[in-house]
Coordinates of N, CA and C in Angstrom, one line a residue:
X1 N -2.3 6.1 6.0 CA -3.2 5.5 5.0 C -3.0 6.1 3.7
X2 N -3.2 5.3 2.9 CA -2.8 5.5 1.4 C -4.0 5.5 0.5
X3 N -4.3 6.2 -0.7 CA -5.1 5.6 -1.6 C -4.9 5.7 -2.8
X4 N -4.8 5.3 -4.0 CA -5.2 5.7 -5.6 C -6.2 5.8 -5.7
X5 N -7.1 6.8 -6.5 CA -8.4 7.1 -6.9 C -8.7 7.2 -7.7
X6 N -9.1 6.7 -8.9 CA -9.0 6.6 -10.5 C -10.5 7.2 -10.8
X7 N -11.1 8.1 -11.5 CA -12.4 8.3 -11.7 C -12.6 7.4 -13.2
X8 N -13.5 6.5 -12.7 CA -13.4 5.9 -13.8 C -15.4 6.0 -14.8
X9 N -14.9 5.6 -16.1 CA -16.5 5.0 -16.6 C -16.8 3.6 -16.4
X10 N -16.1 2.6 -15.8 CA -16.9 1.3 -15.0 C -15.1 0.6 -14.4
X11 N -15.6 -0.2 -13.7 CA -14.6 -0.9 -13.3 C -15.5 -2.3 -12.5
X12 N -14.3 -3.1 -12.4 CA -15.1 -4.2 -11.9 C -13.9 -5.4 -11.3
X13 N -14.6 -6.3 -10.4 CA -12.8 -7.0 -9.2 C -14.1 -8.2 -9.8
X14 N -12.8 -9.4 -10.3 CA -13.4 -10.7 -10.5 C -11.4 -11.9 -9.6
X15 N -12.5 -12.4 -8.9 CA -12.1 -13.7 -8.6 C -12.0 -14.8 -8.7
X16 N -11.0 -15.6 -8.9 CA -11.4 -17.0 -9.7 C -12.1 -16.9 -10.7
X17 N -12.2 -16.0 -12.0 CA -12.8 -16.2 -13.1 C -14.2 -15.8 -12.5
X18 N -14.6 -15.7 -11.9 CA -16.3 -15.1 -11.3 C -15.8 -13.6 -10.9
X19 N -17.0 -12.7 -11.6 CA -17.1 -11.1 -11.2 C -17.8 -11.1 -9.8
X20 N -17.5 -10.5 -8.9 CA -18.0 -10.7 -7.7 C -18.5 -9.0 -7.5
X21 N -18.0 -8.0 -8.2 CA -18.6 -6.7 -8.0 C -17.6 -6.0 -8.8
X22 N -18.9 -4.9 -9.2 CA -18.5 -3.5 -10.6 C -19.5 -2.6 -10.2
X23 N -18.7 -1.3 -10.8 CA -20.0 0.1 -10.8 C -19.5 0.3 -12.1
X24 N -20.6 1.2 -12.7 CA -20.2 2.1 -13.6 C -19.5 3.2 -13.6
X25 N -19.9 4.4 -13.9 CA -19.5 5.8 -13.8 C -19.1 5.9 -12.4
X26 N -18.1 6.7 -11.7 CA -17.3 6.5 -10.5 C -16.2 6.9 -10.4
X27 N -15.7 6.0 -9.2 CA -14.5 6.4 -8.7 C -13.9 4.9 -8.4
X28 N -12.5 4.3 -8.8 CA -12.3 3.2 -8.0 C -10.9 3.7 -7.2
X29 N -11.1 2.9 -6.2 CA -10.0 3.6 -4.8 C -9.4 2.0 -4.4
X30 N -8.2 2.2 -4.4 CA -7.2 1.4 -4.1 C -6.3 2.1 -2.8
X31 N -6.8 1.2 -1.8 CA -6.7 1.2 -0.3 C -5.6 0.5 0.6
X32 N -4.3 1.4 1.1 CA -3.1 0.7 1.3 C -3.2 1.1 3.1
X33 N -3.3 0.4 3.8 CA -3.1 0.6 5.7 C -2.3 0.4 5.8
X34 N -1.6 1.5 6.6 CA -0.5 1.1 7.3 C -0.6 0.6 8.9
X35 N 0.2 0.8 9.5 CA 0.1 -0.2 10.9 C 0.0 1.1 11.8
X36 N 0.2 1.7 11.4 CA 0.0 3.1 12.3 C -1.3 4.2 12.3
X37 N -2.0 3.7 11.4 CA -3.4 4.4 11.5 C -4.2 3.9 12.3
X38 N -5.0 4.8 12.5 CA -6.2 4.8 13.9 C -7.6 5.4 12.7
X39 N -8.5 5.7 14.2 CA -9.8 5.8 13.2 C -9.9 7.2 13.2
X40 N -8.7 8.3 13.1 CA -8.7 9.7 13.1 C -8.3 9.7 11.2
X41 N -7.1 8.9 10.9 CA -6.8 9.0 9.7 C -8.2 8.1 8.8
X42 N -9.0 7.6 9.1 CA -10.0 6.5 8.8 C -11.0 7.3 8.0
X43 N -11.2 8.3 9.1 CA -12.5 9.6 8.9 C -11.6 10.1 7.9
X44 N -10.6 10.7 7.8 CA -9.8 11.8 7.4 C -10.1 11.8 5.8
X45 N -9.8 10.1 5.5 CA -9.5 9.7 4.0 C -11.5 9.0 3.4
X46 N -12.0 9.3 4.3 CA -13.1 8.8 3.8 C -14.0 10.3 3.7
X47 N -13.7 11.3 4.2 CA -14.0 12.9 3.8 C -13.2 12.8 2.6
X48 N -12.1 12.6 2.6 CA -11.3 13.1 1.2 C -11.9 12.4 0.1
X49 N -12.0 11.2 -0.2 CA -12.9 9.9 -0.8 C -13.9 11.0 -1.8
X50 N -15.2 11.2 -0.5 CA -16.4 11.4 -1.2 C -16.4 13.1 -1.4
X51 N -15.5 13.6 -1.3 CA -16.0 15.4 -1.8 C -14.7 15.8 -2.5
X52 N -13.9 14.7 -3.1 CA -12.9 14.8 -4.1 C -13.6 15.0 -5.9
X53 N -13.1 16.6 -5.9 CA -13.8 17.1 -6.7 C -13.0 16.8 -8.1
X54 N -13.5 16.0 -9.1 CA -13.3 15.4 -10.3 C -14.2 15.1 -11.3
X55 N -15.3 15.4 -11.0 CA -15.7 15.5 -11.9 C -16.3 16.6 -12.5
X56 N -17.0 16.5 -13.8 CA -17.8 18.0 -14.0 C -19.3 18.1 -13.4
X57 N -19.4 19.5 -13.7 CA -20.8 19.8 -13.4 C -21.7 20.2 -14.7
X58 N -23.0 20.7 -14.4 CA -24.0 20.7 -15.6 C -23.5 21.5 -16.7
X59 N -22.8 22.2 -16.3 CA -22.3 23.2 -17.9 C -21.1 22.9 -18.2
X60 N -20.3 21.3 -17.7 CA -19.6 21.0 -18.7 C -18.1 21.7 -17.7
X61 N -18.4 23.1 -16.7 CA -17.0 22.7 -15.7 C -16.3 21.6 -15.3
X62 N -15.2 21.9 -15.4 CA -14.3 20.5 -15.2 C -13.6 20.8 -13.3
X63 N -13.4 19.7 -12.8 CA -13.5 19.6 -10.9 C -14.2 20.5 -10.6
X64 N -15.6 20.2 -10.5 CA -16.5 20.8 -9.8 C -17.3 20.2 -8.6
X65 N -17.4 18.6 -9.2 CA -18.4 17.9 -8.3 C -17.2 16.2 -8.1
X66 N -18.2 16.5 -6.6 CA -17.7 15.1 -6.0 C -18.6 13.9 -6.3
X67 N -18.2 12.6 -5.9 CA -18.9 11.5 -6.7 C -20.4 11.8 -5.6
X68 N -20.5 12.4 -4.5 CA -21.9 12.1 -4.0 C -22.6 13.3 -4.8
X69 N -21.7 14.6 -5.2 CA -22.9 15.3 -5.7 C -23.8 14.5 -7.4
X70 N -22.5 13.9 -7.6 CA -23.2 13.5 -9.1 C -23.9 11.9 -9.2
X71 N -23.6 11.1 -7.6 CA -25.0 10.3 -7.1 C -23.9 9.0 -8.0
X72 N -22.6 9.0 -8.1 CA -22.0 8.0 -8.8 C -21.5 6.7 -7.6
X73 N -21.2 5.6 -8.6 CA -21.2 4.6 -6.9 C -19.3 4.7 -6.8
X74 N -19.2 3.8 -6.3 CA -17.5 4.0 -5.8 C -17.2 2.0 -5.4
X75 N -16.1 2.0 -5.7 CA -15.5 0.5 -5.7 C -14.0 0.3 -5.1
X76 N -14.3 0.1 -3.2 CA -13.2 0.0 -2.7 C -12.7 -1.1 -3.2
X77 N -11.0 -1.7 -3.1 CA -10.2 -2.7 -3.0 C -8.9 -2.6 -2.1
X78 N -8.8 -3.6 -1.1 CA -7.8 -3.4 -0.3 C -6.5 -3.7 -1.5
X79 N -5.7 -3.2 -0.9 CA -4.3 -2.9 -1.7 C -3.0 -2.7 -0.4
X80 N -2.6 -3.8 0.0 CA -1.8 -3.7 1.2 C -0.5 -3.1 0.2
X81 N 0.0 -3.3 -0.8 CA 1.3 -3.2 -1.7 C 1.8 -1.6 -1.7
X82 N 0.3 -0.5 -1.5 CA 0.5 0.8 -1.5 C 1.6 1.2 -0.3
X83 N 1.9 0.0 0.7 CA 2.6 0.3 2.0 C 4.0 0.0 1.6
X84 N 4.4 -0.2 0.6 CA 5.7 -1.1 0.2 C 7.2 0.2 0.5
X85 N 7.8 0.0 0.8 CA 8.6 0.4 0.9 C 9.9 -0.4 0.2
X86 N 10.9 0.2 -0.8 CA 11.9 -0.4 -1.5 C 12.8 -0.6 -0.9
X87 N 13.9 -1.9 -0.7 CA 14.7 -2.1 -0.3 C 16.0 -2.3 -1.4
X88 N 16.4 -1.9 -1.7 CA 17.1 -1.6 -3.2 C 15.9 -2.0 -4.3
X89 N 15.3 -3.3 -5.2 CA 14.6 -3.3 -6.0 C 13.6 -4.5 -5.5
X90 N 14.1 -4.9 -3.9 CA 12.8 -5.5 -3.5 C 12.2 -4.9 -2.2
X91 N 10.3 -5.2 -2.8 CA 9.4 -4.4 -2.1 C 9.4 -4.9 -0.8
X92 N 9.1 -4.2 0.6 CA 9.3 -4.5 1.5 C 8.0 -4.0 2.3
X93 N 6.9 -5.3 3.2 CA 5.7 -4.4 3.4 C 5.5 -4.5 5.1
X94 N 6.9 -4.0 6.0 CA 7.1 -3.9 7.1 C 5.8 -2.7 7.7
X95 N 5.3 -1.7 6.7 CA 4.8 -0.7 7.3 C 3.4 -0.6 7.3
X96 N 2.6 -1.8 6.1 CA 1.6 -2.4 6.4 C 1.0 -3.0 7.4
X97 N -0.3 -2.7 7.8 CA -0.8 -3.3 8.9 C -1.5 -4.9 8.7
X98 N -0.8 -5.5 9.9 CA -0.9 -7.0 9.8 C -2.3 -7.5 9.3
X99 N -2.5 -8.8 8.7 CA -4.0 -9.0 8.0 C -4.9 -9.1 8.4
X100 N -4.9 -9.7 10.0 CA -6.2 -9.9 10.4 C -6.4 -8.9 11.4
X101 N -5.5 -7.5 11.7 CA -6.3 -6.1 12.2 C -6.5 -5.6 11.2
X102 N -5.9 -5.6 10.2 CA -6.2 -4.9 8.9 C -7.4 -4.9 7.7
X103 N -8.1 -6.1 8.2 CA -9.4 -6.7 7.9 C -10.5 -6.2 8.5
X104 N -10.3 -6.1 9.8 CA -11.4 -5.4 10.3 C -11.1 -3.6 10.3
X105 N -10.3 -3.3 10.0 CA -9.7 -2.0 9.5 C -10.9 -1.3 8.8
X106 N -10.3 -2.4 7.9 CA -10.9 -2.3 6.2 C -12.5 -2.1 6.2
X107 N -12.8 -3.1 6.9 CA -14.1 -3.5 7.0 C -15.1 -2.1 8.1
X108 N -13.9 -1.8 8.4 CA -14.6 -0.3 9.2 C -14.7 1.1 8.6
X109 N -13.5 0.8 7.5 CA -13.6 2.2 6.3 C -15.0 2.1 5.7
X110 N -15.1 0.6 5.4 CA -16.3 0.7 4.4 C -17.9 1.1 4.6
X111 N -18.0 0.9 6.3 CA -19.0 0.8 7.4 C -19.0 2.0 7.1
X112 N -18.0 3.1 7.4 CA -17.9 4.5 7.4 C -18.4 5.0 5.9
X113 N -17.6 4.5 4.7 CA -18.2 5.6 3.9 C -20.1 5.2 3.3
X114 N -20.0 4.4 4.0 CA -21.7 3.7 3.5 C -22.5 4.4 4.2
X115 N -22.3 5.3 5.8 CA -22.3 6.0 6.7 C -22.7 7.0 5.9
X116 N -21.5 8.0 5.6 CA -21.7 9.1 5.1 C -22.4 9.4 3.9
X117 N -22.4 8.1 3.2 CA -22.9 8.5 1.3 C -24.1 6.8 1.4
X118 N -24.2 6.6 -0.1 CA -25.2 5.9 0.4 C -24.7 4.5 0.1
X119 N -25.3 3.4 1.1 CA -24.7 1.9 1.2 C -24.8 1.0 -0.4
X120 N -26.2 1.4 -0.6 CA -26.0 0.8 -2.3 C -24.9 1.5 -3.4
X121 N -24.0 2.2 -3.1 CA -23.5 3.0 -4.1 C -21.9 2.5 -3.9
X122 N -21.8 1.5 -2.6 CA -20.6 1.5 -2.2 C -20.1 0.1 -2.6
X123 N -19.3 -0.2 -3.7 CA -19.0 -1.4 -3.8 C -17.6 -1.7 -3.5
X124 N -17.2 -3.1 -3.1 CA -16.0 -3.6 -2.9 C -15.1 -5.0 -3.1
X125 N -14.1 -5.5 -3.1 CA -13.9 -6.4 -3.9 C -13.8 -7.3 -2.6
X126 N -12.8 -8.4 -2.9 CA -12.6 -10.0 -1.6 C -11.5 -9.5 -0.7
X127 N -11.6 -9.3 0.7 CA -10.4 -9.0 1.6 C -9.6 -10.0 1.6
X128 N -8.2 -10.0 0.9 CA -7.3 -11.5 1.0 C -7.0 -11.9 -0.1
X129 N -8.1 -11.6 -1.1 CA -8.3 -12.9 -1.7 C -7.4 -12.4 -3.3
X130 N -6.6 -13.3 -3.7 CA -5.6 -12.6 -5.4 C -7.3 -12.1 -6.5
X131 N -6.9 -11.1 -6.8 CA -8.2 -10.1 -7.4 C -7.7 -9.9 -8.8
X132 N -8.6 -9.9 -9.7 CA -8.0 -8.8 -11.0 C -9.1 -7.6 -11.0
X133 N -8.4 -6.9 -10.6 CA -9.5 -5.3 -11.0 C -9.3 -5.0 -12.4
X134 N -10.7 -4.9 -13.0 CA -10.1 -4.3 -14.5 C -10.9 -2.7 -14.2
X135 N -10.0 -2.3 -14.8 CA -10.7 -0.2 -14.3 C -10.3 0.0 -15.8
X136 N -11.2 1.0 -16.5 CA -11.5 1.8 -16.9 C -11.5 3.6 -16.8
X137 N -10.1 3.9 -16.8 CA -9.8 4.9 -16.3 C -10.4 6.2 -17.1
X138 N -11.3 6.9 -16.6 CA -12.1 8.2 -17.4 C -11.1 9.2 -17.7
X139 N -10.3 9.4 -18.2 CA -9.8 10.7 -18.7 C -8.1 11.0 -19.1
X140 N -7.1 10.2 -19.1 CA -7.1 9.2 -17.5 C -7.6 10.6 -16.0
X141 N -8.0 10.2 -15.1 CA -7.4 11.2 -14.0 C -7.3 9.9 -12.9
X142 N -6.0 10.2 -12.1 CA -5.7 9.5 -11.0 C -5.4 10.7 -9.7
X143 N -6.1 10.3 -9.2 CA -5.5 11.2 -7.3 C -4.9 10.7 -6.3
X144 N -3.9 10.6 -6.1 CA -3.4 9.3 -4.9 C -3.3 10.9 -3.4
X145 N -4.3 10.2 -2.9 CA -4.3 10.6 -1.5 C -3.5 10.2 -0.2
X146 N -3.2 10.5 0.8 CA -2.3 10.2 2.0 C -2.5 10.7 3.1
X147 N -3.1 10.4 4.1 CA -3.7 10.8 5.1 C -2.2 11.6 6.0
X148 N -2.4 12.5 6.6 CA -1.4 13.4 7.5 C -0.3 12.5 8.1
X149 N -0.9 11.6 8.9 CA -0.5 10.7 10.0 C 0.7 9.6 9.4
X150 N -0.1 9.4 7.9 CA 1.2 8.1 7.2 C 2.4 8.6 6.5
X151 N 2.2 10.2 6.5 CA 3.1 10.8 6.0 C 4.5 9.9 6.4
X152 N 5.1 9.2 6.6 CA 6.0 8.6 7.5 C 7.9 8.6 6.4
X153 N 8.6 9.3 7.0 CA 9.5 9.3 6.3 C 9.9 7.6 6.4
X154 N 10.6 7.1 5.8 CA 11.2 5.6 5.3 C 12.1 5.2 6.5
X155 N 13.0 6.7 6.8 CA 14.2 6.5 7.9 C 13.6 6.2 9.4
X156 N 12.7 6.8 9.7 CA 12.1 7.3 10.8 C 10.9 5.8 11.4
X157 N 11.5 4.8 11.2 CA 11.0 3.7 11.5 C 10.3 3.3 13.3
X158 N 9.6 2.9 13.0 CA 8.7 2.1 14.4 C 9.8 1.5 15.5
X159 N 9.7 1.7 16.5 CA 11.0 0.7 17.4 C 10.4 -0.6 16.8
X160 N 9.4 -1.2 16.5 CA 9.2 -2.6 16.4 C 10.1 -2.9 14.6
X161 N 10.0 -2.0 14.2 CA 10.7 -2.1 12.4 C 12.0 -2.2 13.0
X162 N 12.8 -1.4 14.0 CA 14.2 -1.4 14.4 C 14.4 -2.7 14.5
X163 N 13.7 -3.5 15.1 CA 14.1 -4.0 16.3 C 13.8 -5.4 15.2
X164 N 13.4 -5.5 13.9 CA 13.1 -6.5 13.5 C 14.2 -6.2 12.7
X165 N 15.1 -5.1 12.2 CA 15.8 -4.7 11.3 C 17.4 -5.6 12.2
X166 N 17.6 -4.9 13.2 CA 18.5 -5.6 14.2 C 18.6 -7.1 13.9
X167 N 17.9 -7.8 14.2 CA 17.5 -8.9 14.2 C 18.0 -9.8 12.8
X168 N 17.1 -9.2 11.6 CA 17.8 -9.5 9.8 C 19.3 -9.3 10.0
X169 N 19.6 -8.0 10.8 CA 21.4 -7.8 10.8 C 22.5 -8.6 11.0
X170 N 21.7 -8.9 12.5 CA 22.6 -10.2 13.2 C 22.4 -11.5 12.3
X171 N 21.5 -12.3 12.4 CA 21.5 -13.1 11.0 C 22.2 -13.1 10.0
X172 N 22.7 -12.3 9.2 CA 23.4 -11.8 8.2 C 24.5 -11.9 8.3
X173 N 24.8 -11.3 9.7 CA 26.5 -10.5 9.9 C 27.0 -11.8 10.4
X174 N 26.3 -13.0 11.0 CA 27.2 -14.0 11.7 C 28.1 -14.9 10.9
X175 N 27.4 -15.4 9.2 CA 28.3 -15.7 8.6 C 29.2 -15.4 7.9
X176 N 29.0 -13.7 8.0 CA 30.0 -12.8 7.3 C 31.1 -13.0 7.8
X177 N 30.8 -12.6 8.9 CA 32.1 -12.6 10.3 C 33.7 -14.1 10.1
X178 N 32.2 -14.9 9.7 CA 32.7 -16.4 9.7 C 33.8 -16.4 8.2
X179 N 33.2 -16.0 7.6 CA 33.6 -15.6 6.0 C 35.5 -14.4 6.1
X180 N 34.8 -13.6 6.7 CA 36.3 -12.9 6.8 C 37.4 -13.6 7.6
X181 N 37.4 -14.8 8.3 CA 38.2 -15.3 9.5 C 39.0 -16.1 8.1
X182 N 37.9 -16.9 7.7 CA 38.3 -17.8 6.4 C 39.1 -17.3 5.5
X183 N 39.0 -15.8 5.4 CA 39.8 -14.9 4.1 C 40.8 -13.7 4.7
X184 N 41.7 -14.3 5.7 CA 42.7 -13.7 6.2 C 43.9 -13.6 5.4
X185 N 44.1 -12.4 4.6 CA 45.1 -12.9 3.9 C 46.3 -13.3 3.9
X186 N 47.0 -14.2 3.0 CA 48.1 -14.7 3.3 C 48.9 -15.0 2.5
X187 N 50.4 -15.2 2.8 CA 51.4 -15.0 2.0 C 51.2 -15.6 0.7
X188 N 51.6 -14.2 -0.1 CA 51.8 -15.0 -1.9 C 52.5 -16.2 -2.4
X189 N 53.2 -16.5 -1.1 CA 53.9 -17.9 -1.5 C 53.5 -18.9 -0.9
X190 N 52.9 -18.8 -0.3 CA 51.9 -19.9 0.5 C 51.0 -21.0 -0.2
X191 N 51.5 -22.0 -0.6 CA 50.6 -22.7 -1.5 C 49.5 -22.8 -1.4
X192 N 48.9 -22.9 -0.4 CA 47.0 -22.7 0.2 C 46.5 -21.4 0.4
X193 N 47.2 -20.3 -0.2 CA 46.6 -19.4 -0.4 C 45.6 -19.0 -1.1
X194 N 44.6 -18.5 -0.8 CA 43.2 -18.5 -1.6 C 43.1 -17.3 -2.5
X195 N 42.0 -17.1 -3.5 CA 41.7 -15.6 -3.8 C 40.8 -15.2 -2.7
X196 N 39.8 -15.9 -2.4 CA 39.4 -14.8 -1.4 C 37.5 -15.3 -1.8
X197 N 37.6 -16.0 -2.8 CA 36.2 -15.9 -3.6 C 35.2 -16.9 -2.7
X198 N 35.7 -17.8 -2.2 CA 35.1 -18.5 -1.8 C 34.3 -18.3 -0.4
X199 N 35.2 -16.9 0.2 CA 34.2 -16.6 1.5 C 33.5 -15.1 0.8
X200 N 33.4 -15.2 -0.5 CA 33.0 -13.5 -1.0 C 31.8 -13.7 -0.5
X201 N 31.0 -12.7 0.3 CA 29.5 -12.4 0.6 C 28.7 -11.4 -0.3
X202 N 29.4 -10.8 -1.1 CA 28.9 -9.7 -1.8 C 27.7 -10.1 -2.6
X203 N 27.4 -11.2 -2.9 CA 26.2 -11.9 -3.7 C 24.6 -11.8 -2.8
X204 N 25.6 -11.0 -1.6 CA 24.2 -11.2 -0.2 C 23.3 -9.8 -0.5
X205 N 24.4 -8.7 -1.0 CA 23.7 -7.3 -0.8 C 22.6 -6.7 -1.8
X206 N 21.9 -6.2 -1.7 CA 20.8 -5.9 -2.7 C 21.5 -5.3 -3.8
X207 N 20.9 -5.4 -5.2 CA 21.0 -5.2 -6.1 C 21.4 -3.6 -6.4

């Protein structure tokens, strides 16, 4: 599990031209699941959330106080794109968890931190739905948090990532194959001899 944490002076998620929810003074958190969290990383990042110390306290110390000690609200947004992983310059979101466990995921983080802090303080934007967040970044300060569990190196993939990876390969590799038979080369005096361009695949490979 992933987060951005922006302490902001307001922020606010509008859909379809209608504001649907804003806090003022706070925190906004941008919330990426992956397919591999449970409700051990769930707790984990919703402790870190509310006693993530950023702001000041009465005499003007700077990281002293967490948003509950200073009673500020907080404004989840799901953010599946935090799961992206690059495939040369395109994003790839194999390690995000699917939308409709990921919805009730979501919908369980929020349960939880309304739990621990208080439910009117906890706002959030439309699960699904294309959002514009406008944030108001206080200072700037940004904290991107990562629960233990998502640590996940890129190589070290899911047998189900393998196995969908296999799969893109074969796909791929059958017209290549077909491509090289086509571009056997052949004598330079051979009037139907080709350059080669027409079975070139290299237009296939990422950027």
């Amino acid at each position: 599990m992933k987060a951005i944490v922006q302490r902001v002076a307001q922020a606010s998620v509008t859909v379809g031209g209608e504001q649907i929810s804003s806090i003022g003074r706070g925190l906004c958190v941008l919330l990426g699941i992956s397919l591999e969290d449970t409700q051990r990383e769930l707790e984990h990042m919703v402790r870190k959330i509310l006693n993530l110390r950023v702001f000041e306290d009465e005499s003007g110390k700077h990281w002293s106080k967490s948003v509950m000690d200073k009673q500020y609200e907080v404004l989840c947004v799901s953010q599946f794109t935090l799961q992206c992983i690059l495939k040369g310059n395109k994003p790839d979101y194999h390690m995000a968890m699917p939308t409709e466990q990921a919805e009730l995921f979501y919908n369980n983080f929020l349960e939880q931190l309304r739990k621990a802090y208080k439910p009117e303080l906890i706002k959030d934007g439309k699960f699904g739905a294309y959002m514009q967040v406008h944030i108001q970044n206080d200072g700037p300060v940004t904290i991107e948090l990562e629960s233990p569990a998502a640590t996940v190196d890129p190589k070290q993939l899911t047998k189900l990532e393998k196995q969908q990876q296999r799969k893109e390969k074969t796909r791929t590799k059958m017209p290549s194959e077909s491509s090289r038979e086509r571009n056997v080369p052949r004598n330079k005096d051979d009037p139907s001899a080709s350059s080669g361009a027409e079975g070139d695949v290299s237009s296939e490979r990422e950027p």
